Coordinates of C-alpha atoms and ligand atoms in Angstrom, one line a residue:
X1 CA 119.2 -48.8 -112.3
X2 CA 116.4 -50.3 -113.0
X3 CA 114.1 -49.2 -115.8
X4 CA 111.8 -47.4 -113.5
X5 CA 115.0 -45.8 -111.7
X6 CA 115.5 -43.3 -114.9
X7 CA 111.5 -43.7 -115.9
X8 CA 111.7 -40.5 -118.1
X9 CA 114.1 -42.6 -120.4
X10 CA 111.9 -44.7 -122.2
X11 CA 108.9 -42.8 -121.7
X12 CA 106.1 -41.2 -124.3
X13 CA 105.6 -37.4 -123.4
X14 CA 102.8 -35.8 -125.4
X15 CA 102.5 -32.5 -125.5
X16 CA 99.4 -30.1 -125.5
X17 CA 97.5 -26.8 -123.9
X18 CA 94.3 -27.7 -121.5
X19 CA 92.8 -24.5 -123.3
X20 CA 92.1 -26.8 -126.9
X21 CA 92.1 -30.6 -125.8
X22 CA 88.3 -30.2 -124.4
X23 CA 85.7 -28.1 -122.9
X24 CA 83.6 -29.8 -120.0
X25 CA 82.0 -26.5 -118.8
X26 CA 80.8 -25.9 -122.0
X27 CA 82.2 -22.1 -122.0
X28 CA 83.7 -22.8 -125.2
X29 CA 87.3 -23.3 -123.6
X30 CA 89.3 -26.7 -123.0
X31 CA 90.2 -27.1 -119.2
X32 CA 91.0 -29.9 -116.7
X33 CA 87.7 -31.1 -116.5
X34 CA 88.1 -32.1 -119.7
X35 CA 91.5 -33.3 -119.2
X36 CA 90.5 -36.0 -116.7
X37 CA 87.9 -37.0 -118.9
X38 CA 90.8 -37.7 -121.5
X39 CA 93.5 -39.1 -119.5
X40 CA 92.2 -42.4 -120.3
X41 CA 92.6 -41.8 -123.6
X42 CA 95.9 -40.8 -124.0
X43 CA 96.7 -43.8 -121.5
X44 CA 95.0 -46.7 -123.5
X45 CA 96.8 -44.7 -126.9
X46 CA 101.0 -45.1 -124.3
X47 CA 101.2 -42.1 -123.5
X48 CA 103.0 -42.0 -120.2
X49 CA 103.8 -38.2 -119.4
X50 CA 102.1 -35.2 -120.2
X51 CA 103.8 -32.0 -120.9
X52 CA 101.2 -29.1 -120.0
X53 CA 101.3 -26.0 -121.9
X54 CA 101.1 -22.8 -119.7
X55 CA 97.9 -23.0 -117.2
X56 CA 98.8 -20.1 -114.9
X57 CA 96.8 -16.8 -115.0
X58 CA 97.8 -15.4 -117.8
X59 CA 96.8 -12.7 -120.2
X60 CA 97.2 -14.6 -123.0
X61 CA 99.0 -12.4 -126.1
X62 CA 101.6 -14.9 -126.3
X63 CA 99.9 -18.9 -126.0
X64 CA 100.0 -18.5 -121.7
X65 CA 104.3 -17.6 -122.2
X66 CA 103.4 -15.0 -121.2
X67 CA 102.6 -15.2 -116.9
X68 CA 100.7 -13.3 -114.6
X69 CA 101.1 -15.5 -111.4
X70 CA 103.2 -18.9 -111.3
X71 CA 100.5 -20.0 -108.8
X72 CA 97.7 -19.5 -110.1
X73 CA 95.1 -21.7 -112.4
X74 CA 94.0 -19.0 -116.1
X75 CA 90.2 -19.3 -114.4
X76 CA 89.4 -19.9 -117.2
X77 CA 90.9 -23.7 -117.2
X78 CA 90.1 -24.9 -113.9
X79 CA 91.0 -24.1 -110.0
X80 CA 94.0 -25.1 -108.0
X81 CA 91.4 -27.5 -106.6
X82 CA 91.2 -29.3 -110.1
X83 CA 94.0 -29.4 -110.2
X84 CA 95.0 -31.3 -108.1
X85 CA 92.1 -33.1 -109.0
X86 CA 92.9 -34.4 -111.8
X87 CA 97.1 -34.8 -110.8
X88 CA 95.8 -37.6 -109.4
X89 CA 93.2 -39.0 -111.5
X90 CA 96.6 -38.9 -113.5
X91 CA 97.9 -40.4 -110.6
X92 CA 95.9 -43.3 -110.4
X93 CA 96.3 -44.2 -114.4
X94 CA 100.8 -44.2 -114.4
X95 CA 100.4 -41.6 -115.9
X96 CA 103.2 -38.3 -115.4
X97 CA 102.9 -34.3 -116.0
X98 CA 105.2 -32.1 -115.9
X99 CA 104.5 -28.7 -116.9
X100 CA 105.8 -25.4 -118.4
X101 CA 108.8 -23.1 -116.5
X102 CA 108.9 -20.0 -118.6
X103 CA 111.4 -18.2 -115.8
X104 CA 113.0 -16.3 -118.6
X105 CA 110.6 -13.4 -118.7
X106 CA 107.0 -13.0 -117.0
X107 CA 103.7 -10.5 -118.6
X108 CA 103.8 -6.8 -118.5
X109 CA 101.0 -7.6 -116.1
X110 CA 102.7 -9.8 -113.6
X111 CA 102.5 -7.9 -110.5
X112 CA 106.7 -7.6 -110.4
X113 CA 106.3 -5.4 -113.4
X114 CA 104.0 -3.8 -112.5
X115 CA 105.5 -1.9 -109.4
X116 CA 109.1 -2.1 -110.7
X117 CA 107.5 0.6 -113.6
X118 CA 106.1 2.3 -111.4
X119 CA 108.6 2.7 -109.0
X120 CA 112.4 3.5 -109.2
X121 CA 113.5 1.7 -105.8
X122 CA 110.8 -0.7 -105.4
X123 CA 112.4 -4.0 -104.2
X124 CA 111.6 -5.6 -107.8
X125 CA 113.2 -3.4 -109.6
X126 CA 115.8 -4.8 -110.0
X127 CA 114.4 -8.1 -111.3
X128 CA 114.1 -6.9 -114.5
X129 CA 116.4 -5.1 -117.5
X130 CA 116.9 -1.3 -117.2
X131 CA 118.1 1.5 -119.5
X132 CA 118.5 5.0 -119.6
X133 CA 119.4 4.8 -123.0
X134 CA 118.1 2.2 -126.0
X135 CA 121.1 0.6 -126.7
X136 CA 122.5 0.4 -130.3
X137 CA 122.2 -3.2 -130.9
X138 CA 118.6 -3.4 -130.2
X139 CA 117.8 -4.8 -133.2
X140 CA 119.6 -8.0 -133.2
X141 CA 118.7 -11.4 -131.4
X142 CA 115.4 -10.7 -132.6
X143 CA 113.4 -14.0 -131.1
X144 CA 110.5 -13.4 -134.1
X145 CA 111.0 -11.6 -136.9
X146 CA 108.2 -9.9 -138.9
X147 CA 106.4 -10.4 -135.6
X148 CA 108.3 -8.5 -133.5
X149 CA 110.8 -5.1 -133.8
X150 CA 112.6 -4.8 -131.4
X151 CA 114.3 -6.8 -128.3
X152 CA 114.0 -2.7 -126.1
X153 CA 111.0 -1.1 -125.5
X154 CA 110.3 2.4 -124.2
X155 CA 108.0 2.1 -120.7
X156 CA 106.4 5.4 -120.3
X157 CA 106.2 4.6 -116.6
X158 CA 109.4 3.3 -116.2
X159 CA 110.8 6.6 -117.7
X160 CA 113.4 3.9 -119.4
X161 CA 114.0 1.0 -122.1
X162 CA 113.6 -2.7 -120.6
X163 CA 115.3 -5.2 -123.0
X164 CA 113.0 -8.6 -123.7
X165 CA 114.1 -11.3 -125.7
X166 CA 110.9 -12.0 -126.8
X167 CA 107.1 -10.0 -127.1
X168 CA 106.8 -6.5 -126.0
X169 CA 104.6 -7.5 -124.0
X170 CA 107.1 -10.5 -122.0
X171 CA 109.9 -8.0 -120.2
X172 CA 113.1 -10.7 -119.5
X173 CA 114.0 -11.1 -115.8
X174 CA 117.5 -10.5 -114.1
X175 CA 118.0 -14.1 -113.8
X176 CA 121.7 -13.5 -112.2
X177 CA 119.4 -11.1 -109.3
X178 CA 120.1 -13.5 -105.7
X179 CA 116.4 -13.2 -105.4
X180 CA 114.8 -13.5 -108.7
X181 CA 116.4 -17.4 -107.9
X182 CA 115.0 -17.9 -105.1
X183 CA 111.7 -16.9 -106.5
X184 CA 111.9 -18.9 -109.8
X185 CA 112.4 -22.1 -107.3
X186 CA 110.2 -21.1 -105.0
X187 CA 107.7 -21.8 -107.7
X188 CA 109.2 -25.4 -108.8
X189 CA 108.4 -26.1 -105.3
X190 CA 104.4 -25.1 -104.8
X191 CA 104.6 -27.2 -108.0
X192 CA 105.9 -30.6 -106.9
X193 CA 104.5 -30.3 -104.0
X194 CA 101.2 -30.9 -105.6
X195 CA 102.6 -33.9 -107.5
X196 CA 104.3 -33.0 -111.5
X197 CA 106.9 -34.7 -112.4
X198 CA 109.3 -32.1 -113.7
X199 CA 109.6 -28.8 -116.3
X200 CA 109.7 -28.3 -119.2
X201 CA 112.2 -25.8 -118.9
X202 CA 111.1 -22.7 -121.6
X203 CA 114.0 -20.6 -123.7
X204 CA 117.0 -21.9 -121.5
X205 CA 119.5 -20.5 -123.6
X206 CA 118.4 -16.8 -122.3
X207 CA 117.4 -17.5 -118.9
X208 CA 121.1 -18.0 -118.1
X209 CA 122.1 -15.5 -119.8
X210 CA 123.9 -12.2 -118.3
X211 CA 121.3 -9.6 -120.0
X212 CA 121.9 -5.9 -120.0
X213 CA 122.7 -2.8 -122.8
X214 CA 126.5 -3.1 -123.3
X215 CA 127.0 -6.6 -121.2
X216 CA 129.3 -8.9 -123.3
X217 CA 127.6 -12.4 -123.8
X218 CA 128.7 -14.6 -121.1
X219 CA 126.0 -17.5 -119.3
X220 CA 126.3 -19.0 -116.1
X221 CA 125.8 -23.0 -116.3
X222 CA 125.6 -22.8 -112.7
X223 CA 121.4 -21.7 -112.7
X224 CA 120.8 -25.1 -114.1
X225 CA 122.9 -27.3 -111.5
X226 CA 121.1 -25.0 -108.6
X227 CA 118.0 -26.2 -110.1
X228 CA 119.1 -28.8 -110.9
X229 CA 119.7 -29.6 -107.0
X230 CA 117.0 -28.0 -105.2
X231 CA 114.5 -30.1 -107.9
X232 CA 116.4 -33.3 -106.6
X233 CA 116.7 -32.5 -102.8
X234 CA 112.6 -32.1 -102.9
X235 CA 111.4 -35.0 -104.9
X236 CA 114.0 -37.2 -105.8
X237 CA 112.0 -38.9 -109.0
X238 CA 111.6 -35.4 -111.0
X239 CA 113.5 -33.8 -114.2
X240 CA 113.5 -31.3 -116.2
X241 CA 113.3 -31.3 -120.2
X242 CA 114.9 -27.7 -121.6
X243 CA 114.1 -26.5 -125.0
X244 CA 117.6 -25.5 -125.7
X245 CA 118.3 -25.4 -130.2
X246 CA 121.4 -24.8 -129.6
X247 CA 124.1 -26.8 -132.2
X248 CA 125.3 -30.7 -130.8
X249 CA 128.9 -29.2 -129.4
X250 CA 127.4 -26.4 -126.9
X251 CA 124.3 -29.7 -125.1
X252 CA 127.5 -30.6 -122.6
X253 CA 126.9 -27.5 -120.7
X254 CA 123.2 -27.9 -120.3
X255 CA 123.3 -31.8 -119.4
X256 CA 126.5 -31.0 -117.8
X257 CA 130.1 -32.6 -117.9
X258 CA 129.1 -35.1 -115.0
X259 CA 125.9 -35.0 -115.9
X260 CA 125.2 -32.4 -112.6
X261 CA 122.5 -30.2 -114.8
X262 CA 119.6 -31.0 -116.7
X263 CA 118.6 -34.8 -117.3
X264 CA 116.7 -34.2 -120.1
X265 CA 117.0 -31.6 -124.1
X266 CA 114.8 -31.2 -127.1
X267 CA 116.4 -33.1 -130.6
X268 CA 116.8 -29.5 -132.0
X269 CA 119.8 -31.0 -134.4
X270 CA 118.3 -33.9 -135.2
X271 CA 114.7 -32.4 -135.7
X272 CA 115.4 -30.0 -138.8
X273 CA 117.7 -32.9 -140.2
X274 CA 115.4 -35.4 -139.9
X275 CA 113.6 -32.7 -141.9
X276 CA 115.7 -32.0 -143.9
X277 CA 116.2 -36.0 -145.0
X278 CA 112.5 -36.1 -144.9
X279 CA 112.5 -33.7 -147.9
X280 CA 115.7 -34.7 -150.0
X281 CA 116.7 -38.7 -148.9
X282 CA 120.2 -36.6 -148.1
X283 CA 121.3 -38.7 -144.7
X284 CA 124.4 -36.9 -144.9
X285 CA 123.6 -34.4 -142.6
X286 CA 121.0 -36.3 -140.3
X287 CA 123.5 -39.2 -139.8
X288 CA 126.1 -36.0 -138.9
X289 CA 123.6 -34.9 -135.8
X290 CA 122.7 -38.3 -134.8
X291 CA 126.4 -38.4 -134.5
X292 CA 126.9 -35.8 -132.7
X293 CA 124.6 -35.7 -130.2
X294 CA 126.3 -39.4 -129.3
X295 CA 128.1 -38.9 -125.9
X296 CA 125.7 -37.4 -123.1
X297 CA 126.5 -38.7 -119.5
X298 CA 124.8 -41.4 -118.5
X299 CA 121.7 -39.8 -117.3
X300 CA 121.5 -37.6 -119.5
X301 CA 118.6 -38.0 -122.1
X302 CA 117.4 -36.6 -125.7
X303 CA 114.2 -36.4 -126.3
X304 CA 112.5 -36.6 -130.0
X305 CA 110.4 -34.7 -131.5
X306 CA 108.6 -34.1 -135.2
X307 CA 106.8 -31.5 -134.7
X308 CA 106.0 -29.0 -131.3
X309 CA 103.4 -26.5 -130.6
X310 CA 106.0 -23.4 -132.0
X311 CA 107.1 -23.6 -135.8
X312 CA 109.7 -26.8 -137.3
X313 CA 112.8 -24.0 -136.3
X314 CA 114.7 -25.2 -139.7
X315 CA 117.8 -22.0 -138.6
X316 CA 120.6 -24.1 -138.8
X317 CA 119.9 -26.2 -142.0
X318 CA 122.6 -24.1 -144.5
X319 CA 120.5 -21.7 -146.9
X320 CA 120.1 -23.5 -149.8
X321 CA 119.1 -27.1 -147.1
X322 CA 116.3 -25.1 -145.7
X323 CA 114.8 -23.9 -149.6
X324 CA 114.8 -27.9 -150.2
X325 CA 112.4 -27.7 -146.6
X326 CA 110.6 -25.2 -147.6
X327 CA 110.6 -26.2 -151.3
X328 CA 108.9 -30.0 -150.4
X329 CA 107.0 -29.2 -147.0
X330 CA 106.3 -25.0 -146.9
X331 CA 106.1 -23.9 -150.5
X332 CA 103.9 -21.3 -150.7
X333 CA 105.2 -18.5 -148.2
X334 CA 102.0 -18.1 -146.6
X335 CA 103.6 -21.9 -144.6
X336 CA 106.9 -19.8 -143.1
X337 CA 107.3 -18.0 -140.3
X338 CA 110.6 -15.6 -139.0
X339 CA 112.1 -16.2 -142.3
X340 CA 113.6 -19.9 -140.1
X341 CA 111.0 -22.5 -140.0
X342 CA 107.9 -24.0 -140.7
X343 CA 104.1 -23.1 -139.6
X344 CA 102.4 -26.2 -140.1
X345 CA 101.4 -29.5 -139.0
X346 CA 102.6 -33.2 -139.4
X347 CA 99.9 -34.3 -141.8
X348 CA 99.4 -30.9 -143.8
X349 CA 103.5 -31.0 -144.6
X350 CA 103.6 -34.6 -146.0
X351 CA 100.4 -34.0 -148.1
X352 CA 98.2 -36.8 -145.9
X353 CA 100.1 -39.7 -147.6
X354 CA 100.0 -42.1 -144.6
X355 CA 103.4 -44.1 -145.7
X356 CA 104.9 -40.6 -145.2
X357 CA 103.5 -40.3 -141.7
X358 CA 104.0 -44.2 -140.8
X359 CA 108.0 -43.1 -141.7
X360 CA 108.0 -40.2 -139.3
X361 CA 106.3 -41.7 -136.9
X362 CA 108.6 -44.9 -137.6
X363 CA 111.7 -43.0 -136.9
X364 CA 110.6 -40.8 -133.9
X365 CA 109.5 -43.9 -132.0
X366 CA 112.9 -45.1 -132.9
X367 CA 115.2 -42.3 -132.8
X368 CA 117.6 -43.1 -130.2
X369 CA 115.8 -41.1 -126.9
X370 CA 112.9 -40.5 -125.5
X371 CA 109.9 -40.2 -128.2
X372 CA 106.9 -36.8 -127.6
X373 CA 104.5 -36.2 -130.2
X374 CA 102.0 -33.0 -130.5
X375 CA 98.0 -34.0 -129.3
X376 CA 96.5 -34.8 -132.4
X377 CA 99.2 -35.8 -134.7
X378 CA 98.1 -39.1 -133.7
X379 CA 95.6 -38.1 -135.6
X380 CA 96.7 -36.6 -138.6
X381 CA 95.1 -33.7 -137.6
X382 CA 95.7 -30.4 -139.9
X383 CA 96.5 -26.5 -140.2
X384 CA 94.6 -23.8 -140.7
X385 CA 96.5 -20.8 -142.0
X386 CA 94.6 -18.5 -141.7
X387 CA 95.4 -18.5 -138.4
X388 CA 98.7 -15.9 -137.5
X389 CA 101.9 -17.1 -136.8
X390 CA 102.0 -20.0 -134.7
X391 CA 98.3 -20.3 -133.9
X392 CA 97.7 -22.2 -137.4
X393 CA 99.0 -25.9 -136.0
X394 CA 97.2 -25.2 -132.0
X395 CA 93.3 -26.0 -133.6
X396 CA 91.3 -27.2 -130.9
X397 CA 91.3 -31.4 -130.3
X398 CA 89.5 -33.3 -133.2
X399 CA 87.9 -36.0 -131.3
X400 CA 84.0 -36.6 -132.7
X401 CA 82.2 -35.8 -136.3
X402 CA 79.8 -33.9 -134.0
X403 CA 79.4 -30.0 -134.3
X404 CA 82.6 -28.9 -133.6
X405 CA 84.4 -32.1 -133.2
X406 CA 83.6 -33.1 -130.2
X407 CA 85.3 -30.3 -128.5
X408 CA 82.9 -28.1 -126.9
X409 CA 79.0 -28.1 -126.7
X410 CA 79.6 -24.3 -127.0
X411 CA 78.7 -22.8 -130.0
X412 CA 81.5 -20.8 -129.4
X413 CA 84.8 -22.8 -129.5
X414 CA 87.9 -20.5 -128.6
X415 CA 89.3 -21.1 -131.9
X416 CA 87.8 -22.6 -135.1
X417 CA 87.7 -26.6 -135.7
X418 CA 89.2 -27.8 -138.4
X419 CA 86.2 -28.2 -140.9
X420 CA 88.2 -28.5 -144.4
X421 CA 87.3 -31.5 -146.3
X422 CA 90.6 -33.2 -145.8
X423 CA 91.7 -32.6 -142.4
X424 CA 88.0 -31.3 -140.6
X425 CA 87.1 -32.9 -138.4
X426 CA 84.0 -34.9 -140.2
X427 CA 86.9 -36.4 -142.0
X428 CA 90.0 -36.6 -139.4
X429 CA 88.9 -37.7 -135.8
X430 CA 89.0 -39.9 -132.9
X431 CA 86.4 -42.0 -132.4
X432 CA 86.7 -42.4 -136.1
X433 CA 89.7 -43.4 -136.1
X434 CA 88.9 -46.1 -133.2
X435 CA 85.9 -48.3 -135.0
X436 CA 88.8 -48.5 -137.9
X437 CA 91.0 -51.1 -137.5
X438 CA 93.9 -49.4 -139.4
X439 CA 93.2 -45.6 -138.1
X440 CA 96.4 -43.5 -137.6
X441 CA 95.9 -43.6 -134.7
X442 CA 95.4 -47.6 -133.8
X443 CA 98.5 -48.0 -135.4
X444 CA 100.1 -45.6 -133.8
X445 CA 98.5 -47.6 -130.3
X446 CA 100.5 -50.1 -131.7
X447 CA 104.4 -48.8 -132.5
X448 CA 104.1 -47.7 -129.4
X449 CA 103.4 -51.1 -127.4
X450 CA 105.6 -51.8 -129.3
X451 CA 108.6 -48.9 -128.5
X452 CA 108.0 -49.3 -124.6
X453 CA 109.0 -53.1 -125.0
X454 CA 112.0 -52.2 -126.6
X455 CA 114.3 -50.0 -124.5
X456 CA 116.7 -51.2 -126.1
X457 CA 116.3 -48.0 -127.9
X458 CA 116.0 -45.5 -125.0
X459 CA 118.8 -47.2 -122.6
X460 CA 120.9 -48.8 -125.0
X461 CA 124.1 -47.5 -127.4
X462 CA 123.7 -47.0 -130.8
X463 CA 125.4 -46.9 -133.8
X464 CA 124.4 -45.6 -137.5
X465 CA 125.7 -48.9 -139.6
X466 CA 127.1 -48.1 -142.2
X467 CA 125.6 -50.1 -145.3
X468 CA 125.3 -49.8 -149.3
X469 CA 121.9 -47.6 -149.6
X470 CA 122.7 -44.0 -149.1
X471 CA 118.7 -43.5 -148.9
X472 CA 118.5 -45.8 -146.1
X473 CA 119.7 -45.0 -142.3
X474 CA 119.8 -47.8 -140.3
X475 CA 120.4 -47.8 -136.6
X476 CA 121.4 -51.0 -134.9
X477 CA 121.1 -50.6 -131.0
X478 CA 122.2 -52.9 -128.3
X479 CA 121.5 -53.5 -124.3
X480 CA 121.9 -55.8 -121.9
X481 CA 122.8 -58.2 -124.2
X482 CA 119.7 -57.5 -126.3
X483 CA 120.5 -56.0 -130.1
X484 CA 117.5 -54.6 -131.9
X485 CA 117.9 -52.4 -136.1
X486 CA 116.0 -51.0 -137.9
X487 CA 115.2 -49.2 -141.3
X488 CA 114.1 -46.6 -142.9
X489 CA 114.3 -46.0 -146.4
X490 CA 113.5 -42.2 -146.8
X491 CA 113.7 -41.8 -151.0
X492 CA 110.0 -42.5 -153.2
X493 CA 111.6 -45.8 -154.8
X494 CA 112.5 -48.8 -154.4
X495 CA 115.7 -49.3 -152.8
X496 CA 117.5 -52.5 -151.4
X497 CA 120.1 -52.2 -148.9
X498 CA 123.3 -55.1 -148.0
X499 CA 124.6 -54.9 -144.7
X500 CA 127.0 -57.2 -142.0
X501 CA 125.9 -57.6 -139.0
X502 CA 128.4 -58.2 -135.9
X503 CA 127.9 -60.8 -132.5
X504 CA 125.5 -63.6 -132.0
X505 CA 122.3 -64.3 -133.7
X506 CA 123.5 -61.9 -136.5
X507 CA 122.1 -64.5 -138.9
X508 CA 118.9 -64.1 -138.1
X509 CA 116.3 -60.6 -138.1
X510 CA 113.2 -61.2 -136.8
X511 CA 110.6 -58.4 -137.7
X512 CA 108.6 -57.2 -134.7
X513 CA 105.7 -56.2 -136.7
X514 CA 105.2 -57.9 -139.5
X515 CA 105.3 -62.3 -139.7
X516 CA 106.5 -62.1 -143.5
X517 CA 108.8 -60.1 -143.1
X518 CA 112.4 -61.4 -141.4
X519 CA 115.5 -62.2 -142.9
X520 CA 118.4 -64.9 -143.1
X521 CA 121.7 -63.6 -143.8
X522 CA 124.3 -66.0 -143.7
X523 CA 127.8 -65.2 -141.8
X524 CA 125.3 -62.3 -141.0
X525 CA 125.2 -60.7 -144.4
X526 CA 121.3 -59.3 -145.0
X527 CA 120.1 -58.1 -148.2
X528 CA 116.4 -56.5 -147.3
X529 CA 114.6 -54.6 -150.2
X530 CA 112.6 -51.5 -149.2
X531 CA 109.7 -49.6 -150.6
X532 CA 109.2 -46.8 -151.0
X533 CA 109.4 -45.0 -147.9
X534 CA 109.6 -48.2 -145.4
X535 CA 110.7 -49.1 -142.6
X536 CA 111.5 -52.7 -140.3
X537 CA 112.3 -52.9 -137.0
X538 CA 114.1 -55.9 -136.3
X539 CA 115.3 -57.6 -133.1
X540 CA 118.4 -59.7 -133.5
X541 CA 118.3 -63.8 -133.8
X542 CA 115.2 -64.0 -131.1
X543 CA 111.4 -62.9 -131.6
X544 CA 111.6 -61.8 -128.4
X545 CA 114.2 -59.7 -126.3
X546 CA 113.3 -60.8 -122.7
X547 CA 115.1 -63.9 -122.3
X548 CA 118.5 -63.2 -123.8
X549 CA 119.1 -59.9 -121.8
X550 CA 121.7 -59.9 -119.5
X551 CA 120.9 -60.0 -116.0
X552 CA 121.3 -57.0 -114.5
Ligands
LIG601 O1 110.3 -20.4 -127.0 C1 111.1 -19.9 -127.0 C2 112.0 -19.9 -127.5 O2 113.3 -18.9 -127.8 C3 111.6 -20.6 -129.5 O3 111.0 -19.4 -129.9 C4 112.2 -20.9 -129.8 O4 113.3 -19.0 -130.3 C5 112.3 -20.9 -131.7 O5 111.2 -22.5 -131.5 C6 113.2 -21.8 -132.3 O6 113.4 -22.2 -132.0 C7 109.4 -20.7 -126.1 C8 108.1 -21.0 -125.9 O7 108.5 -22.6 -127.0 C9 107.4 -20.2 -127.0 O8 105.8 -20.6 -127.6 C10 106.7 -18.6 -127.0 O9 106.3 -17.7 -127.6 C11 107.9 -18.4 -126.0 O10 109.3 -19.4 -125.6 C12 107.8 -17.2 -125.5 O11 108.2 -17.3 -123.7

């Protein structure tokens, strides 16, 4: 396969909510036309794939993850015609677009549910999960503790309880029902026809679950194969990216042993241990997660991320480990969420410390896989903890120092633009950072540019190297005859690392970002000192990989 065949392996993904990105029509709400005006910015940053969060018709009680019509563009954001124009513009710039597929549940306002609740004999009644009695375990498996009390709620109209894994206004679909499966593929087919390159699949472990009162735990992984098969038949280049927060040993079931299910998964095992490592400089759990997620079918790919639009879920750390991350990055209870996570933005967690932010981003762009960024992190946006739950990290994008951060010309933005002294739009915005050579934004643009030229990272084999320093993560990547080494010092003090590099060219390490950073090591033995939180990327044996790449 050529790099361009499996485009997703060397992609730079950027996730954004249309409503918060850019308002073109002046009603205070971001829209597709506004986003279209920002596509040159995104292409210039080096992004190659946008992930659009739900923009469908919805009562928006869960930021659009409560879909009322899978085929309709939310009127506030635009029309189907505007969507096609936006897609056309994106395509012209070489940007791919993937969209959220929220198939585990609908909004309770979806006509399927409205019809189902009114009539026991309605064709859609069995598309949802009902019970005459409230199951005794109705308080188990709640996803949003504190905001959600049960997973079974009584519906007056239906005269039965219905099952909802998430909020009570999100009734679960019975995804084992053949008609529901048909509907899901129909929705996929519709958006593929409009040019999307695939889907971020919401809540996959729940999607494939057998649901119902008293049923034993069982998952139907065949559904993932069916969806992949359909997808590839309709559009060969399209991909499925799973949101599945599962332990590493379960991930192969989502990829499929032979890579015949989902191409990509968000790497939750690495994500939470990465934050633990940044909090403590103890690299044990992170190294474990990297090694545990090493094995995967050749076409499968992990997606790494720092923050997403949801809370930073630390649910799979031990209670002691989790507490250490809380102590370091979210000491106040108001910064924590659902007893398991952190709801802050990255810059705020890292105390707006440029050195630590660069360390985090350098890791994002060099962990073996495909990086995914959250909108606004490229300029170091902060959060507004006065907003409820996850809303605090979903504030409007800060474009300029003009009123409302240049997000809208309306006086009533959909949400207040952050305006505090450190993270407010006057201090943190795109246009100022464009003018400042060493801004976080310009730095990010440069590191993305380098990342794209290092397919060793995304395509190669990798190894967590054994070194003399426990606080430094040393990774080696080998691909088609070219090799790369990265070092990251997680500690707030200077540290020295010694390691042996085997293979051709091992005597010379060329620092790809810094003319004074090369290391010469006789017999492949290198001794390198790193400042607090410093990081380095080295090509092995040569400043360039093109000459040394084996032909394919
Ligand atoms: O999240 C699904 C989901 O399972 C997450 O809430 C997960 O439990 C959490 O991140 C911890 O890993 C998706 C969306 O990302 C979220 O915004 C929605 O609220 C949710 O689905 C319901 O649709």
